[in-house]
Short mmCIF file of C-alpha atoms in Angstrom, two decimals:
data_model
loop_
_atom_site.label_atom_id
_atom_site.label_comp_id
_atom_site.label_asym_id
_atom_site.label_seq_id
_atom_site.Cartn_x
_atom_site.Cartn_y
_atom_site.Cartn_z
CA UNK L 98 -6.97 -3.44 -0.49
CA UNK L 99 -6.79 -4.00 -3.88
CA UNK L 100 -3.43 -5.10 -5.45
CA UNK L 101 -3.10 -3.02 -8.67
CA UNK L 102 -3.47 -5.25 -12.06
CA UNK L 103 0.33 -6.99 -13.46
CA UNK L 104 -0.55 -4.35 -17.30
CA UNK L 105 -0.30 -0.85 -15.03
CA UNK L 106 1.79 0.75 -12.15
CA UNK L 107 1.39 3.92 -10.15
CA UNK L 108 4.34 6.23 -10.72
CA UNK L 109 4.28 10.44 -9.77
CA UNK L 110 3.63 11.25 -7.12
CA UNK L 111 2.86 14.54 -6.43
CA UNK L 112 2.44 16.59 -3.20
CA UNK L 113 -0.87 15.39 -1.32
CA UNK L 114 -3.13 17.64 0.48
CA UNK L 115 -4.97 17.82 3.84
CA UNK L 116 -8.04 20.20 4.07
CA UNK L 117 -10.01 21.68 6.29
CA UNK L 118 -11.78 18.80 7.20
CA UNK L 119 -9.40 16.88 7.86
CA UNK L 120 -10.00 15.00 4.40
CA UNK L 121 -6.05 13.45 3.34
CA UNK L 122 -6.03 13.76 -0.74
CA UNK L 123 -3.33 12.56 -2.75
CA UNK L 124 -2.55 12.10 -5.72
CA UNK L 125 -1.03 9.40 -8.19
CA UNK L 126 -0.80 8.12 -11.96
CA UNK L 127 -1.46 4.55 -12.88
CA UNK L 128 0.91 4.13 -15.63
CA UNK L 129 0.13 2.15 -18.72
CA UNK L 130 2.43 -0.82 -18.75
CA UNK L 131 4.38 -2.18 -21.33
CA UNK L 132 5.17 0.72 -22.24
CA UNK L 133 4.38 1.37 -25.62
CA UNK L 134 5.77 4.63 -26.16
CA UNK L 135 8.28 6.60 -23.99
CA UNK L 136 7.80 9.98 -25.76
CA UNK L 137 3.74 9.79 -25.68
CA UNK L 138 1.54 8.55 -27.90
CA UNK L 139 -0.49 10.89 -30.62
CA UNK L 140 -3.25 8.49 -30.82
CA UNK L 141 -4.74 7.27 -27.29
CA UNK L 142 -3.19 8.03 -23.72
CA UNK L 143 -0.77 6.16 -21.11
CA UNK L 144 -0.97 6.80 -18.58
CA UNK L 145 -4.69 8.41 -16.26
CA UNK L 146 -4.34 10.99 -13.74
CA UNK L 147 -5.55 9.73 -10.22
CA UNK L 148 -6.57 10.61 -6.87
CA UNK L 149 -7.89 8.60 -3.82
CA UNK L 150 -9.19 10.41 -0.42
CA UNK L 151 -9.24 9.62 3.40
CA UNK L 152 -11.55 10.61 5.68
CA UNK L 153 -10.44 9.49 8.82
CA UNK L 154 -6.56 10.59 8.65
CA UNK L 155 -4.97 7.83 6.52
CA UNK L 156 -6.77 4.51 7.99
CA UNK L 157 -8.89 3.78 5.00
CA UNK L 158 -9.27 5.78 1.32
CA UNK L 159 -12.03 5.96 -1.40
CA UNK L 160 -11.78 3.90 -4.28
CA UNK L 161 -9.84 5.58 -7.16
CA UNK L 162 -11.24 9.08 -8.52
CA UNK L 163 -9.60 9.33 -13.06
CA UNK L 164 -8.72 13.91 -12.67
CA UNK L 165 -8.08 12.56 -16.46
CA UNK L 166 -6.30 10.60 -18.97
CA UNK L 167 -2.45 11.77 -19.59
CA UNK L 168 0.32 11.32 -22.06
CA UNK L 169 3.55 10.74 -20.06
CA UNK L 170 6.07 11.26 -22.98
CA UNK L 171 9.65 11.69 -22.60
CA UNK L 172 10.31 13.13 -19.03
CA UNK L 173 8.68 10.15 -17.43
CA UNK L 174 12.53 8.57 -17.68
CA UNK L 175 13.80 12.18 -16.75
CA UNK L 176 11.87 13.69 -14.20
CA UNK L 177 9.88 12.43 -11.47
CA UNK L 178 7.91 15.66 -11.23
CA UNK L 179 4.39 15.21 -13.97
CA UNK L 180 1.85 16.13 -12.26
CA UNK L 181 1.86 19.03 -9.49
CA UNK L 182 -1.48 19.31 -7.04
CA UNK L 183 -2.43 22.24 -4.29
CA UNK L 184 -5.83 23.24 -2.25
CA UNK L 185 -6.70 26.66 -1.77
CA UNK L 186 -6.12 26.97 2.23
CA UNK L 187 -7.53 30.26 2.74
CA UNK L 188 -10.66 31.26 4.45
CA UNK L 189 -11.88 33.17 0.43
CA UNK L 190 -14.63 31.64 -1.77
CA UNK L 191 -12.75 28.45 -2.79
CA UNK L 192 -11.90 27.62 0.22
CA UNK L 193 -10.73 23.14 0.22
CA UNK L 194 -10.96 23.72 -4.08
CA UNK L 195 -8.03 21.32 -5.61
CA UNK L 196 -5.69 21.75 -8.45
CA UNK L 197 -4.06 20.32 -10.73
CA UNK L 198 -1.09 20.63 -13.23
CA UNK L 199 0.43 18.08 -15.67
CA UNK L 200 2.91 17.97 -18.27
CA UNK L 201 1.44 15.99 -21.12
CA UNK L 202 2.30 14.62 -23.91
CA UNK L 203 -0.78 13.34 -25.65
CA UNK L 204 -3.38 15.92 -24.42
CA UNK L 205 -6.59 14.62 -25.70
CA UNK L 206 -4.65 13.91 -28.83
CA UNK L 207 -6.95 16.56 -30.29
CA UNK L 208 -9.93 16.73 -28.38
CA UNK L 209 -7.83 19.36 -26.22
CA UNK L 210 -5.77 20.26 -28.46
CA UNK L 211 -3.36 18.42 -31.34
CA UNK L 212 -0.31 16.61 -30.51
CA UNK L 213 3.22 16.77 -32.24
CA UNK L 214 5.72 14.43 -31.72
CA UNK L 215 7.62 15.98 -29.26
CA UNK L 216 5.44 18.47 -27.34
CA UNK L 217 4.36 18.37 -23.92
CA UNK L 218 1.34 21.33 -22.88
CA UNK L 219 0.92 22.22 -19.40
CA UNK L 220 -3.20 20.78 -18.41
CA UNK L 221 -4.98 21.94 -15.45
CA UNK L 222 -8.06 21.48 -13.89
CA UNK L 223 -9.54 21.75 -10.38
CA UNK L 224 -12.19 20.28 -7.83
CA UNK L 225 -14.69 21.76 -5.94
CA UNK L 226 -15.95 19.28 -3.96
CA UNK L 227 -12.93 16.73 -1.98
CA UNK L 228 -11.53 15.33 -5.73
CA UNK L 229 -14.82 13.81 -6.31
CA UNK L 230 -14.93 15.49 -9.89
CA UNK L 231 -12.88 17.38 -12.18
CA UNK L 232 -13.32 19.56 -14.24
CA UNK L 233 -12.42 19.70 -17.89
CA UNK L 234 -8.44 20.03 -18.31
CA UNK L 235 -7.31 22.57 -20.14
CA UNK L 236 -3.84 23.77 -21.57
CA UNK L 237 -2.31 27.18 -20.22
CA UNK L 238 0.74 27.41 -21.72
CA UNK L 239 -0.45 29.46 -24.76
CA UNK L 240 3.46 29.95 -26.42
CA UNK L 241 2.88 30.11 -29.83
CA UNK L 242 6.03 27.51 -31.13
CA UNK L 243 7.59 30.32 -33.59
CA UNK L 244 7.96 32.89 -30.72
CA UNK L 245 9.71 30.82 -29.16
CA UNK L 246 12.04 29.15 -32.04
CA UNK L 247 10.86 25.57 -30.98
CA UNK L 248 8.87 23.48 -33.07
CA UNK L 249 6.05 22.09 -31.21
CA UNK L 250 5.50 23.53 -27.59
CA UNK L 251 7.76 21.45 -25.47
CA UNK L 252 7.05 22.57 -21.49
CA UNK L 253 7.37 20.20 -18.51
CA UNK L 254 7.77 20.63 -14.46
CA UNK L 255 4.28 21.89 -13.69
CA UNK L 256 4.65 23.40 -9.78
CA UNK L 257 1.56 24.55 -8.86
CA UNK L 258 1.11 26.66 -4.76
CA UNK L 259 -2.03 28.61 -3.88
CA UNK L 260 -1.14 31.89 -1.64
CA UNK L 261 -3.16 32.92 1.30
CA UNK L 262 -5.80 35.32 -0.80
CA UNK L 263 -7.00 32.12 -2.89
CA UNK L 264 -4.89 33.10 -5.25
CA UNK L 265 -2.98 30.29 -7.67
CA UNK L 266 -0.40 30.10 -9.48
CA UNK L 267 1.41 27.74 -12.14
CA UNK L 268 5.44 27.80 -12.87
CA UNK L 269 6.80 25.15 -15.59
#
């Protein structure tokens, strides 16, 4: 197997998924070292959210596939749950679709939303092809800073699940 370079570290691990054909999907975050800014950066992500897959029961794994760049901010040191992962195990039209939600202090540096110091948004995307490709991330928290009293949105610890009817729920 490949050895991670000394400039990077794998951090965080969410619940893995086993799809209907027994494909195992393992999500993880690949973090830049040394930490340039533990609170996240408004100019660049400091980690990459990725998956690896196995079609032979875990004997071998695919090369890592990038889901999205991400900014691990203050939650890096205080929270083990940077991201959460789920699959649609129903027999509906989205059977085996993979979903991921994560807390992101970078939020695309303006590509997705303007990062404000100290803020963190919940981002979401999905894969229709067993983790080979991923949709463009979107922000799913719909708060307005003035409504919740905070100067910026600060969201963390996302949990995502899919019920027996294929309905996706996210809590943070």
